Amino acid sequence: MGNKLNQERQGVTSLVIGIDAGGTRTRAVLATADDGRPVGEGAAGPGNALTVPLPQLTEHLAEAIGRAVPEPVRDRVVAVAGGFAGATDAAADEPGRRNALAALTAALRRLGIDAGPPVIGSDIEAAFASAPGAPADGLALVAGTGAVAMRITGRRGTVTVDGDGWLLGDDGSGFWIGRAAVRAALRMADGRGAPTVLAEAVGRELGVPADVLPGGASGGVAGGAVRRLSPEVVPGATADATVAPREQRPGAAPPVPGVTAAGGGPAGSGQAGVAGPGEGVSRDGRHGAVPSETGSSAAGGGSAGPVQPGGGGVAGGGPVGPAQTGVAGRPGGESAGPGRTRVAEGPGPTGMAGGPGATGMAEGPGPTGMAGGPGATGMAGGPGGRVVPPGVGRRSPLPHDHTPWSRAHREAYRRHLLPAVMAEAPIRLARLAPVVVAAARDAGDPVALAILDEAADQLTESVKALEPGQGERVVATGGLLGPDGPLTGRLEARLRALGLTLDWVPDGCRGAVALARLAHGGRT
């Protein structure tokens, strides 16, 4: 250090190194010690201090730093600070911190850089310090491949929420979204889940043969693009229309127990949810003269049986009882029990009812729909979708609702998809997050929209677990929360309701540089 102090006295510019080592890549920035101006940078492979083996971590650090710091100026480096995924500065004996310190010390020694003991912290602490003014206290949120929230006190993490990795947590992360996409695709294939363009998009991304995708080789979407919902699919929509997030949809009524949410035209007591007053709509688009007081719709050419007040119609010739609705794609569909809807895609009934008084795809305890609270059926799709009273209406057609997909092709799809997923490291599912974003943005797919909404809910819960005070700033980073991030708007709206503001930083490099400059100032 004495030689470096002599250099400073002689007017030689001193330099610092800031490192942001995350789960996907390691980035190093060389900056001037006096004002933090960047003068070089380099990148290499993953830098998670808990999951990357020590020799590989050392190699990635040496590669990134070597690219950022030219050999002729390495003797001018006066301080080094690194923010590492899997590490923290909260305890000296913390395993991630020990690994990070050992790897970074070895990498600096290999490169001939002698800047004294490096400063080790978490990538979240570094990201928080990247905010304007390098704040010392507040809340940090990372949502990229993984997800974690942290309270920062005195530039050190004092409370951590999630960040528990792909097996146990990272809720709302890119991995979480990718896994949800695969789950939705598999649930559509085996009959438990709603039709969704994600089945085709995920299959293409993972190399599933085109002839077993929904629609087969001729019915798929060329080039893997996600199709938009056409006016024929969403009544009243234009070709360029997109579906707003559920909390912004016009005409959305509060969830009502035991109701079916139908997108499209107006709905009221005794009206079919897709057609106008008193009309039923068949799968082939023909309107049936169904009296409005029955609240029935005949789909797939089936005729309605006896109807009790408040009962729904039946498709495919299935029987009707009190407060039952049968909706079938083809002849042979049957109605479900009281207050439930069964959806059949082929000959014979296939049940997808969430529970008594609910329609559709309940995931958790109690019947919950994709669009709201207990007992409500979600998936109200395009503009004008409304919640209708119990026992009447039907959901609007969804993407691939009419796409031929035989049981044999569904089974073949599963046989190809599962090995493709298992062949890669689980965290690689994060690469499917853009597929979900495209399905939500370009196709208005209700399942994809619900996944993104749930991801924003999960991140909000992580922030709430930090017990934030009114007006506290939340410094956020990660690919999901950037200026154009798919979760940014959703999360901002949720945090605003809590009296919080969201500030975004691109990564932790600027903060690591700030921490290195602070360390240098403390030493001199």
Short mmCIF file of C-alpha atoms in Angstrom, two decimals:
data_model
loop_
_atom_site.label_atom_id
_atom_site.label_comp_id
_atom_site.label_asym_id
_atom_site.label_seq_id
_atom_site.Cartn_x
_atom_site.Cartn_y
_atom_site.Cartn_z
CA MET A 1 0.00 0.00 0.00
CA GLY A 2 2.94 2.33 0.60
CA ASN A 3 3.91 2.23 -3.08
CA LYS A 4 0.35 3.12 -4.10
CA LEU A 5 0.29 6.06 -1.70
CA ASN A 6 3.52 7.32 -3.23
CA GLN A 7 1.95 7.04 -6.69
CA GLU A 8 -1.01 9.14 -5.55
CA ARG A 9 1.30 11.82 -4.16
CA GLN A 10 3.06 11.91 -7.54
CA GLY A 11 -0.23 12.53 -9.34
CA VAL A 12 -0.71 9.00 -10.71
CA THR A 13 -4.41 8.13 -10.89
CA SER A 14 -5.37 5.42 -8.45
CA LEU A 15 -7.91 2.81 -9.50
CA VAL A 16 -10.50 0.60 -7.81
CA ILE A 17 -12.26 -2.57 -8.94
CA GLY A 18 -15.95 -3.30 -8.38
CA ILE A 19 -17.30 -6.81 -9.00
CA ASP A 20 -20.89 -7.99 -9.41
CA ALA A 21 -20.90 -11.79 -9.30
CA GLY A 22 -24.39 -13.17 -9.92
CA GLY A 23 -26.00 -16.47 -10.74
CA THR A 24 -25.67 -15.94 -14.50
CA ARG A 25 -22.44 -13.97 -14.98
CA THR A 26 -19.56 -12.22 -13.24
CA ARG A 27 -18.86 -8.62 -14.21
CA ALA A 28 -15.88 -6.49 -13.15
CA VAL A 29 -15.51 -2.72 -13.57
CA LEU A 30 -12.28 -0.71 -13.26
CA ALA A 31 -12.89 2.87 -12.10
CA THR A 32 -10.95 5.87 -10.88
CA ALA A 33 -10.64 6.08 -7.11
CA ASP A 34 -11.33 9.81 -6.87
CA ASP A 35 -14.66 10.02 -8.71
CA GLY A 36 -15.68 6.44 -9.59
CA ARG A 37 -15.51 7.05 -13.35
CA PRO A 38 -15.46 3.67 -15.20
CA VAL A 39 -12.39 3.10 -17.37
CA GLY A 40 -12.63 -0.63 -18.12
CA GLU A 41 -14.84 -3.67 -17.73
CA GLY A 42 -14.89 -7.42 -18.28
CA ALA A 43 -17.29 -10.32 -17.88
CA ALA A 44 -17.15 -14.08 -17.39
CA GLY A 45 -19.29 -16.98 -16.19
CA PRO A 46 -21.47 -17.40 -13.07
CA GLY A 47 -20.22 -16.16 -9.70
CA ASN A 48 -22.62 -17.58 -7.10
CA ALA A 49 -20.36 -18.23 -4.12
CA LEU A 50 -22.48 -21.12 -2.85
CA THR A 51 -23.23 -23.03 -6.04
CA VAL A 52 -20.16 -22.51 -8.25
CA PRO A 53 -17.23 -24.77 -7.26
CA LEU A 54 -14.30 -22.83 -5.83
CA PRO A 55 -11.84 -23.54 -8.69
CA GLN A 56 -14.42 -22.50 -11.28
CA LEU A 57 -15.36 -19.39 -9.27
CA THR A 58 -11.69 -18.39 -9.09
CA GLU A 59 -11.37 -18.88 -12.85
CA HIS A 60 -14.41 -16.73 -13.63
CA LEU A 61 -13.19 -13.94 -11.34
CA ALA A 62 -9.70 -13.97 -12.83
CA GLU A 63 -11.16 -13.88 -16.35
CA ALA A 64 -13.52 -10.97 -15.66
CA ILE A 65 -10.93 -8.91 -13.74
CA GLY A 66 -8.21 -9.67 -16.28
CA ARG A 67 -10.38 -8.30 -19.08
CA ALA A 68 -11.29 -5.18 -17.08
CA VAL A 69 -7.80 -4.30 -15.84
CA PRO A 70 -4.95 -4.06 -18.40
CA GLU A 71 -1.69 -5.47 -17.10
CA PRO A 72 0.24 -2.13 -17.21
CA VAL A 73 -2.13 -0.49 -14.67
CA ARG A 74 -2.64 -3.38 -12.26
CA ASP A 75 -0.15 -1.89 -9.81
CA ARG A 76 -2.38 1.21 -9.55
CA VAL A 77 -5.37 -0.65 -8.07
CA VAL A 78 -5.83 0.49 -4.47
CA ALA A 79 -9.07 -1.30 -3.45
CA VAL A 80 -11.32 -4.13 -4.60
CA ALA A 81 -14.92 -4.84 -3.55
CA GLY A 82 -17.20 -7.62 -4.72
CA GLY A 83 -20.89 -8.34 -4.38
CA PHE A 84 -21.54 -12.07 -4.68
CA ALA A 85 -24.72 -14.06 -5.02
CA GLY A 86 -24.77 -16.51 -2.13
CA ALA A 87 -22.57 -14.34 0.11
CA THR A 88 -23.08 -11.61 2.70
CA ASP A 89 -20.97 -9.32 4.84
CA ALA A 90 -23.15 -9.99 7.88
CA ALA A 91 -20.89 -12.72 9.37
CA ALA A 92 -17.20 -13.50 8.78
CA ASP A 93 -17.72 -17.27 8.96
CA GLU A 94 -20.68 -17.36 6.56
CA PRO A 95 -19.93 -20.11 3.96
CA GLY A 96 -20.64 -17.99 0.88
CA ARG A 97 -18.47 -15.18 2.20
CA ARG A 98 -15.59 -17.59 2.89
CA ASN A 99 -15.79 -19.01 -0.62
CA ALA A 100 -15.98 -15.57 -2.23
CA LEU A 101 -13.03 -14.26 -0.22
CA ALA A 102 -10.87 -17.30 -1.00
CA ALA A 103 -11.68 -17.23 -4.74
CA LEU A 104 -11.24 -13.46 -5.14
CA THR A 105 -7.97 -13.43 -3.19
CA ALA A 106 -6.61 -16.22 -5.38
CA ALA A 107 -7.75 -14.50 -8.59
CA LEU A 108 -6.12 -11.18 -7.62
CA ARG A 109 -2.89 -12.94 -6.69
CA ARG A 110 -2.86 -14.73 -10.06
CA LEU A 111 -3.21 -11.37 -11.85
CA GLY A 112 -0.53 -9.65 -9.77
CA ILE A 113 -2.96 -7.20 -8.12
CA ASP A 114 -2.03 -6.29 -4.53
CA ALA A 115 -4.73 -3.97 -3.20
CA GLY A 116 -5.06 -5.26 0.34
CA PRO A 117 -7.90 -7.45 1.65
CA PRO A 118 -10.91 -7.23 -0.70
CA VAL A 119 -14.31 -6.13 0.57
CA ILE A 120 -16.82 -8.99 0.32
CA GLY A 121 -20.59 -8.54 0.40
CA SER A 122 -23.71 -9.88 -1.28
CA ASP A 123 -24.75 -8.94 -4.78
CA ILE A 124 -27.86 -7.41 -3.18
CA GLU A 125 -25.81 -5.16 -0.91
CA ALA A 126 -23.80 -4.05 -3.94
CA ALA A 127 -26.95 -3.42 -5.97
CA PHE A 128 -28.43 -1.33 -3.17
CA ALA A 129 -25.24 0.77 -3.00
CA SER A 130 -25.63 1.39 -6.77
CA ALA A 131 -28.58 3.71 -6.11
CA PRO A 132 -27.85 7.45 -6.34
CA GLY A 133 -25.85 8.64 -3.35
CA ALA A 134 -24.80 5.08 -2.40
CA PRO A 135 -27.42 4.86 0.39
CA ALA A 136 -26.60 3.00 3.58
CA ASP A 137 -30.11 1.99 4.68
CA GLY A 138 -33.27 0.77 2.99
CA LEU A 139 -34.79 -2.16 1.08
CA ALA A 140 -33.35 -4.08 -1.86
CA LEU A 141 -35.08 -6.46 -4.28
CA VAL A 142 -33.48 -8.64 -6.94
CA ALA A 143 -35.62 -10.42 -9.54
CA GLY A 144 -33.72 -12.05 -12.35
CA THR A 145 -32.84 -15.72 -12.65
CA GLY A 146 -33.48 -15.91 -8.89
CA ALA A 147 -35.30 -13.60 -6.49
CA VAL A 148 -34.48 -12.22 -3.05
CA ALA A 149 -35.43 -9.23 -0.89
CA MET A 150 -33.21 -7.73 1.80
CA ARG A 151 -33.21 -4.99 4.39
CA ILE A 152 -29.94 -3.07 4.33
CA THR A 153 -28.68 -1.36 7.50
CA GLY A 154 -25.31 0.36 7.51
CA ARG A 155 -24.64 -1.08 4.03
CA ARG A 156 -25.00 -4.62 5.36
CA GLY A 157 -27.90 -7.01 4.90
CA THR A 158 -29.67 -7.53 8.20
CA VAL A 159 -32.90 -9.29 7.13
CA THR A 160 -33.25 -11.63 4.15
CA VAL A 161 -36.45 -12.90 2.56
CA ASP A 162 -36.31 -15.78 0.06
CA GLY A 163 -33.29 -16.16 -2.20
CA ASP A 164 -33.55 -19.82 -1.21
CA GLY A 165 -32.68 -21.22 -4.64
CA TRP A 166 -34.64 -23.10 -7.26
CA LEU A 167 -35.51 -26.08 -5.07
CA LEU A 168 -36.85 -24.18 -2.07
CA GLY A 169 -37.72 -20.67 -3.17
CA ASP A 170 -36.81 -17.83 -5.58
CA ASP A 171 -40.55 -17.18 -5.87
CA GLY A 172 -41.43 -14.73 -8.64
CA SER A 173 -38.06 -15.14 -10.36
CA GLY A 174 -37.27 -15.98 -13.97
CA PHE A 175 -36.83 -19.61 -12.95
CA TRP A 176 -40.17 -19.59 -11.15
CA ILE A 177 -41.90 -18.16 -14.23
CA GLY A 178 -40.24 -20.70 -16.53
CA ARG A 179 -41.25 -23.60 -14.31
CA ALA A 180 -44.83 -22.29 -14.18
CA ALA A 181 -44.87 -22.25 -18.00
CA VAL A 182 -43.83 -25.91 -18.19
CA ARG A 183 -46.39 -26.83 -15.54
CA ALA A 184 -49.13 -25.05 -17.50
CA ALA A 185 -48.11 -26.86 -20.68
CA LEU A 186 -48.16 -30.26 -18.98
CA ARG A 187 -51.49 -29.56 -17.32
CA MET A 188 -53.03 -28.66 -20.67
CA ALA A 189 -51.60 -31.85 -22.17
CA ASP A 190 -52.94 -34.20 -19.50
CA GLY A 191 -56.33 -32.48 -19.25
CA ARG A 192 -56.02 -30.80 -15.84
CA GLY A 193 -55.34 -27.29 -17.09
CA ALA A 194 -56.71 -24.63 -19.37
CA PRO A 195 -55.87 -24.35 -23.05
CA THR A 196 -52.88 -22.04 -23.48
CA VAL A 197 -50.47 -21.02 -26.22
CA LEU A 198 -47.70 -21.85 -23.74
CA ALA A 199 -48.05 -25.55 -24.61
CA GLU A 200 -46.94 -24.87 -28.16
CA ALA A 201 -44.40 -22.15 -27.30
CA VAL A 202 -42.73 -24.16 -24.53
CA GLY A 203 -42.69 -27.26 -26.70
CA ARG A 204 -40.95 -25.42 -29.52
CA GLU A 205 -38.41 -23.85 -27.18
CA LEU A 206 -37.52 -27.27 -25.73
CA GLY A 207 -37.32 -29.04 -29.08
CA VAL A 208 -40.52 -31.07 -28.99
CA PRO A 209 -41.28 -32.40 -32.51
CA ALA A 210 -43.69 -30.16 -34.40
CA ASP A 211 -46.08 -33.00 -35.27
CA VAL A 212 -47.04 -33.58 -31.61
CA LEU A 213 -47.55 -29.91 -30.72
CA PRO A 214 -51.11 -28.57 -30.43
CA GLY A 215 -52.41 -28.45 -33.98
CA GLY A 216 -49.73 -30.75 -35.34
CA ALA A 217 -47.14 -29.83 -37.94
CA SER A 218 -49.64 -27.93 -40.08
CA GLY A 219 -51.60 -26.29 -37.29
CA GLY A 220 -48.72 -24.84 -35.32
CA VAL A 221 -47.35 -21.34 -35.44
CA ALA A 222 -44.54 -21.03 -37.94
CA GLY A 223 -41.17 -20.03 -36.54
CA GLY A 224 -42.26 -20.41 -32.94
CA ALA A 225 -44.01 -17.02 -32.83
CA VAL A 226 -46.91 -16.67 -30.45
CA ARG A 227 -50.13 -15.79 -32.21
CA ARG A 228 -52.41 -12.98 -31.12
CA LEU A 229 -55.98 -13.64 -30.19
CA SER A 230 -58.08 -12.76 -33.20
CA PRO A 231 -61.43 -10.96 -33.17
CA GLU A 232 -63.04 -14.36 -33.68
CA VAL A 233 -61.46 -15.63 -30.47
CA VAL A 234 -62.21 -12.60 -28.30
CA PRO A 235 -65.61 -11.16 -29.19
CA GLY A 236 -65.48 -7.41 -29.63
CA ALA A 237 -61.68 -7.27 -29.90
CA THR A 238 -59.70 -5.86 -32.80
CA ALA A 239 -56.79 -7.62 -34.43
CA ASP A 240 -54.32 -5.39 -32.59
CA ALA A 241 -56.05 -5.51 -29.22
CA THR A 242 -54.13 -6.72 -26.23
CA VAL A 243 -55.56 -7.94 -22.97
CA ALA A 244 -54.89 -5.77 -19.95
CA PRO A 245 -53.75 -7.29 -16.67
CA ARG A 246 -56.68 -8.53 -14.67
CA GLU A 247 -56.70 -5.59 -12.27
CA GLN A 248 -56.98 -3.17 -15.21
CA ARG A 249 -59.60 -4.93 -17.30
CA PRO A 250 -62.57 -2.71 -18.02
CA GLY A 251 -65.82 -3.86 -16.59
CA ALA A 252 -64.21 -6.31 -14.19
CA ALA A 253 -66.57 -6.92 -11.30
CA PRO A 254 -65.54 -8.17 -7.87
CA PRO A 255 -65.30 -11.96 -7.61
CA VAL A 256 -68.58 -13.59 -6.65
CA PRO A 257 -68.62 -17.04 -5.01
CA GLY A 258 -69.78 -19.81 -7.29
CA VAL A 259 -69.71 -17.87 -10.53
CA THR A 260 -68.31 -18.33 -13.98
CA ALA A 261 -66.28 -15.53 -15.52
CA ALA A 262 -66.97 -15.20 -19.21
CA GLY A 263 -65.14 -12.89 -21.56
CA GLY A 264 -66.97 -11.13 -24.33
CA GLY A 265 -70.42 -9.67 -24.56
CA PRO A 266 -72.71 -8.52 -21.80
CA ALA A 267 -73.94 -11.09 -19.37
CA GLY A 268 -76.74 -11.12 -16.85
CA SER A 269 -79.13 -13.52 -15.27
CA GLY A 270 -80.15 -16.09 -17.84
CA GLN A 271 -77.68 -14.93 -20.50
CA ALA A 272 -74.88 -16.85 -22.08
CA GLY A 273 -71.58 -15.26 -21.18
CA VAL A 274 -70.30 -15.06 -24.73
CA ALA A 275 -73.38 -14.17 -26.72
CA GLY A 276 -75.81 -11.32 -26.41
CA PRO A 277 -78.91 -11.47 -24.26
CA GLY A 278 -80.77 -14.73 -24.50
CA GLU A 279 -78.48 -16.29 -27.06
CA GLY A 280 -76.42 -19.46 -26.95
CA VAL A 281 -73.35 -19.84 -29.12
CA SER A 282 -72.22 -23.13 -30.55
CA ARG A 283 -68.54 -24.00 -31.16
CA ASP A 284 -68.97 -23.40 -34.86
CA GLY A 285 -70.26 -19.87 -34.24
CA ARG A 286 -73.93 -20.48 -34.96
CA HIS A 287 -76.36 -18.75 -32.62
CA GLY A 288 -79.06 -20.86 -31.07
CA ALA A 289 -82.46 -19.55 -30.07
CA VAL A 290 -82.21 -20.35 -26.39
CA PRO A 291 -84.69 -18.57 -24.11
CA SER A 292 -82.88 -16.13 -21.87
CA GLU A 293 -84.45 -17.43 -18.71
CA THR A 294 -82.74 -20.80 -19.07
CA GLY A 295 -79.28 -19.32 -19.16
CA SER A 296 -78.12 -22.14 -21.41
CA SER A 297 -75.80 -22.38 -24.37
CA ALA A 298 -75.59 -25.34 -26.70
CA ALA A 299 -72.01 -25.96 -27.82
CA GLY A 300 -70.65 -28.47 -30.29
CA GLY A 301 -74.07 -29.17 -31.70
CA GLY A 302 -75.44 -30.67 -28.48
CA SER A 303 -78.96 -29.88 -27.45
CA ALA A 304 -80.02 -28.60 -24.08
CA GLY A 305 -81.84 -30.96 -21.76
CA PRO A 306 -84.31 -29.99 -19.06
CA VAL A 307 -83.20 -26.87 -17.25
CA GLN A 308 -83.98 -25.71 -13.78
CA PRO A 309 -83.93 -21.99 -12.93
CA GLY A 310 -80.35 -20.87 -12.66
CA GLY A 311 -79.10 -23.93 -14.48
CA GLY A 312 -76.70 -23.83 -17.40
CA GLY A 313 -76.99 -25.38 -20.76
CA VAL A 314 -75.47 -28.64 -21.78
CA ALA A 315 -73.35 -29.46 -24.78
CA GLY A 316 -72.90 -32.68 -26.62
CA GLY A 317 -76.15 -34.11 -25.36
CA GLY A 318 -75.15 -34.34 -21.70
CA PRO A 319 -77.84 -34.28 -19.01
CA VAL A 320 -78.61 -31.19 -17.00
CA GLY A 321 -79.54 -30.85 -13.38
CA PRO A 322 -79.95 -27.93 -11.04
CA ALA A 323 -77.22 -25.31 -11.32
CA GLN A 324 -75.16 -27.45 -13.70
CA THR A 325 -73.33 -26.40 -16.78
CA GLY A 326 -71.99 -28.82 -19.35
CA VAL A 327 -69.58 -27.49 -21.89
CA ALA A 328 -68.03 -29.93 -24.31
CA GLY A 329 -65.94 -29.55 -27.44
CA ARG A 330 -67.34 -32.66 -29.06
CA PRO A 331 -70.25 -35.03 -28.63
CA GLY A 332 -70.01 -37.18 -25.57
CA GLY A 333 -69.33 -34.48 -23.00
CA GLU A 334 -71.12 -34.76 -19.70
CA SER A 335 -72.11 -32.26 -17.10
CA ALA A 336 -70.54 -32.26 -13.65
CA GLY A 337 -72.04 -32.20 -10.21
CA PRO A 338 -74.08 -29.39 -8.72
CA GLY A 339 -72.53 -25.99 -9.09
CA ARG A 340 -69.59 -27.22 -11.17
CA THR A 341 -68.56 -27.12 -14.78
CA ARG A 342 -66.91 -29.95 -16.65
CA VAL A 343 -65.01 -29.26 -19.84
CA ALA A 344 -64.54 -32.11 -22.27
CA GLU A 345 -62.12 -31.83 -25.19
CA GLY A 346 -62.77 -35.20 -26.77
CA PRO A 347 -65.15 -38.13 -26.57
CA GLY A 348 -66.05 -38.83 -22.99
CA PRO A 349 -65.96 -36.43 -20.08
CA THR A 350 -62.76 -34.82 -18.87
CA GLY A 351 -63.24 -32.99 -15.60
CA MET A 352 -61.49 -29.73 -14.83
CA ALA A 353 -63.68 -28.41 -12.04
CA GLY A 354 -61.99 -26.66 -9.14
CA GLY A 355 -64.57 -27.52 -6.50
CA PRO A 356 -68.17 -26.92 -5.51
CA GLY A 357 -69.41 -23.62 -6.81
CA ALA A 358 -66.33 -23.05 -8.98
CA THR A 359 -65.35 -23.56 -12.54
CA GLY A 360 -61.89 -24.34 -13.77
CA MET A 361 -58.42 -24.61 -12.74
CA ALA A 362 -58.00 -24.19 -9.01
CA GLU A 363 -54.32 -24.53 -7.99
CA GLY A 364 -54.40 -24.05 -4.24
CA PRO A 365 -56.64 -24.87 -1.30
CA GLY A 366 -60.19 -23.99 -1.98
CA PRO A 367 -61.65 -23.30 -5.40
CA THR A 368 -59.93 -20.28 -6.86
CA GLY A 369 -60.14 -19.15 -10.43
CA MET A 370 -57.51 -17.53 -12.57
CA ALA A 371 -59.22 -14.17 -12.18
CA GLY A 372 -59.82 -13.74 -8.52
CA GLY A 373 -61.12 -14.89 -5.20
CA PRO A 374 -62.60 -18.08 -3.77
CA GLY A 375 -65.24 -19.72 -5.87
CA ALA A 376 -64.67 -17.49 -8.88
CA THR A 377 -63.64 -18.78 -12.24
CA GLY A 378 -60.87 -16.82 -13.80
CA MET A 379 -59.82 -16.73 -17.36
CA ALA A 380 -62.20 -13.94 -18.27
CA GLY A 381 -60.35 -13.07 -21.37
CA GLY A 382 -60.68 -10.11 -23.64
CA PRO A 383 -62.03 -6.60 -23.29
CA GLY A 384 -65.56 -6.51 -21.96
CA GLY A 385 -65.21 -9.68 -19.91
CA ARG A 386 -67.46 -9.64 -16.86
CA VAL A 387 -68.34 -11.85 -13.95
CA VAL A 388 -71.81 -13.28 -14.29
CA PRO A 389 -74.21 -14.60 -11.66
CA PRO A 390 -74.06 -18.20 -10.43
CA GLY A 391 -75.25 -20.98 -12.69
CA VAL A 392 -75.17 -19.05 -15.97
CA GLY A 393 -72.74 -18.14 -18.71
CA ARG A 394 -69.66 -19.90 -20.08
CA ARG A 395 -66.06 -18.96 -20.61
CA SER A 396 -64.97 -17.44 -23.89
CA PRO A 397 -62.89 -19.58 -26.25
CA LEU A 398 -59.19 -19.60 -25.44
CA PRO A 399 -56.09 -19.99 -27.60
CA HIS A 400 -55.88 -23.50 -29.02
CA ASP A 401 -59.42 -24.20 -27.77
CA HIS A 402 -60.31 -25.44 -31.24
CA THR A 403 -56.87 -26.76 -32.14
CA PRO A 404 -56.84 -30.48 -32.92
CA TRP A 405 -54.74 -32.27 -30.30
CA SER A 406 -55.51 -35.93 -29.92
CA ARG A 407 -54.85 -37.90 -26.77
CA ALA A 408 -52.09 -39.81 -28.56
CA HIS A 409 -50.36 -36.56 -29.51
CA ARG A 410 -50.74 -35.26 -25.96
CA GLU A 411 -49.05 -38.36 -24.60
CA ALA A 412 -46.25 -38.05 -27.16
CA TYR A 413 -45.85 -34.39 -26.23
CA ARG A 414 -45.35 -35.32 -22.58
CA ARG A 415 -42.87 -38.07 -23.46
CA HIS A 416 -40.72 -35.54 -25.33
CA LEU A 417 -41.14 -32.56 -23.01
CA LEU A 418 -40.26 -34.20 -19.69
CA PRO A 419 -36.84 -35.58 -20.75
CA ALA A 420 -35.99 -32.22 -22.37
CA VAL A 421 -36.63 -30.44 -19.07
CA MET A 422 -34.79 -33.02 -16.96
CA ALA A 423 -31.73 -32.99 -19.24
CA GLU A 424 -30.79 -29.45 -18.16
CA ALA A 425 -29.93 -27.83 -14.85
CA PRO A 426 -33.22 -26.73 -13.24
CA ILE A 427 -32.17 -23.10 -13.17
CA ARG A 428 -32.12 -23.18 -16.98
CA LEU A 429 -35.90 -23.00 -16.91
CA ALA A 430 -35.40 -19.26 -16.48
CA ARG A 431 -34.87 -19.06 -20.24
CA LEU A 432 -38.58 -19.80 -20.66
CA ALA A 433 -39.56 -16.57 -18.91
CA PRO A 434 -39.44 -14.59 -22.20
CA VAL A 435 -41.79 -17.21 -23.70
CA VAL A 436 -44.35 -16.39 -21.00
CA VAL A 437 -43.86 -12.65 -21.53
CA ALA A 438 -44.44 -13.07 -25.28
CA ALA A 439 -47.56 -15.18 -24.72
CA ALA A 440 -48.99 -12.53 -22.39
CA ARG A 441 -48.01 -9.54 -24.50
CA ASP A 442 -48.57 -10.82 -28.04
CA ALA A 443 -51.36 -13.35 -27.53
CA GLY A 444 -53.10 -12.01 -24.45
CA ASP A 445 -52.98 -15.57 -23.15
CA PRO A 446 -54.88 -15.71 -19.83
CA VAL A 447 -52.64 -18.42 -18.37
CA ALA A 448 -49.48 -16.45 -19.18
CA LEU A 449 -51.02 -13.26 -17.77
CA ALA A 450 -51.94 -15.10 -14.58
CA ILE A 451 -48.35 -16.40 -14.21
CA LEU A 452 -46.91 -12.88 -14.46
CA ASP A 453 -49.51 -11.52 -12.03
CA GLU A 454 -48.67 -14.26 -9.54
CA ALA A 455 -44.94 -13.56 -9.93
CA ALA A 456 -45.54 -9.90 -9.05
CA ASP A 457 -47.64 -11.01 -6.07
CA GLN A 458 -44.80 -13.23 -4.84
CA LEU A 459 -42.25 -10.41 -5.07
CA THR A 460 -44.64 -8.08 -3.26
CA GLU A 461 -45.01 -10.60 -0.44
CA SER A 462 -41.21 -10.77 -0.13
CA VAL A 463 -41.02 -6.99 0.25
CA LYS A 464 -43.90 -6.97 2.75
CA ALA A 465 -42.08 -9.57 4.86
CA LEU A 466 -39.34 -6.95 5.42
CA GLU A 467 -41.94 -4.86 7.29
CA PRO A 468 -41.31 -1.70 5.27
CA GLY A 469 -42.08 1.73 6.67
CA GLN A 470 -44.24 4.25 4.84
CA GLY A 471 -42.25 5.96 2.09
CA GLU A 472 -39.22 3.65 2.21
CA ARG A 473 -37.37 3.26 -1.06
CA VAL A 474 -37.05 -0.15 -2.67
CA VAL A 475 -33.92 -0.41 -4.83
CA ALA A 476 -34.57 -3.09 -7.45
CA THR A 477 -32.40 -4.83 -10.00
CA GLY A 478 -32.61 -7.86 -12.28
CA GLY A 479 -33.94 -8.49 -15.76
CA LEU A 480 -37.58 -8.76 -14.67
CA LEU A 481 -37.62 -5.30 -13.08
CA GLY A 482 -35.80 -3.03 -15.54
CA PRO A 483 -37.38 -0.06 -17.34
CA ASP A 484 -38.93 -2.47 -19.84
CA GLY A 485 -39.17 -5.43 -17.47
CA PRO A 486 -42.32 -7.56 -17.64
CA LEU A 487 -42.97 -7.27 -13.90
CA THR A 488 -42.03 -3.61 -13.38
CA GLY A 489 -45.46 -2.08 -13.92
CA ARG A 490 -47.23 -4.82 -12.00
CA LEU A 491 -44.86 -4.52 -9.03
CA GLU A 492 -44.90 -0.71 -9.00
CA ALA A 493 -48.70 -0.73 -8.73
CA ARG A 494 -48.60 -3.17 -5.82
CA LEU A 495 -45.84 -1.29 -3.97
CA ARG A 496 -47.60 2.02 -4.54
CA ALA A 497 -50.56 0.64 -2.62
CA LEU A 498 -48.16 0.00 0.28
CA GLY A 499 -46.80 3.54 0.17
CA LEU A 500 -43.46 2.42 -1.32
CA THR A 501 -41.50 3.59 -4.34
CA LEU A 502 -39.40 1.49 -6.71
CA ASP A 503 -35.96 2.67 -7.88
CA TRP A 504 -34.18 0.58 -10.50
CA VAL A 505 -30.43 0.04 -10.95
CA PRO A 506 -28.92 -2.00 -13.81
CA ASP A 507 -26.67 -4.17 -11.59
CA GLY A 508 -24.34 -4.05 -8.60
CA CYS A 509 -21.16 -2.92 -10.36
CA ARG A 510 -21.60 0.77 -9.58
CA GLY A 511 -22.34 -0.08 -5.96
CA ALA A 512 -19.30 -2.37 -5.73
CA VAL A 513 -17.15 0.49 -7.06
CA ALA A 514 -18.68 2.79 -4.43
CA LEU A 515 -17.91 0.26 -1.69
CA ALA A 516 -14.32 -0.07 -2.94
CA ARG A 517 -13.91 3.72 -2.91
CA LEU A 518 -15.31 3.87 0.63
CA ALA A 519 -12.87 1.14 1.70
CA HIS A 520 -9.96 3.02 0.11
CA GLY A 521 -11.00 6.23 1.83
CA GLY A 522 -11.13 4.43 5.16
CA ARG A 523 -7.67 3.00 4.69
CA THR A 524 -6.05 6.30 3.81
#
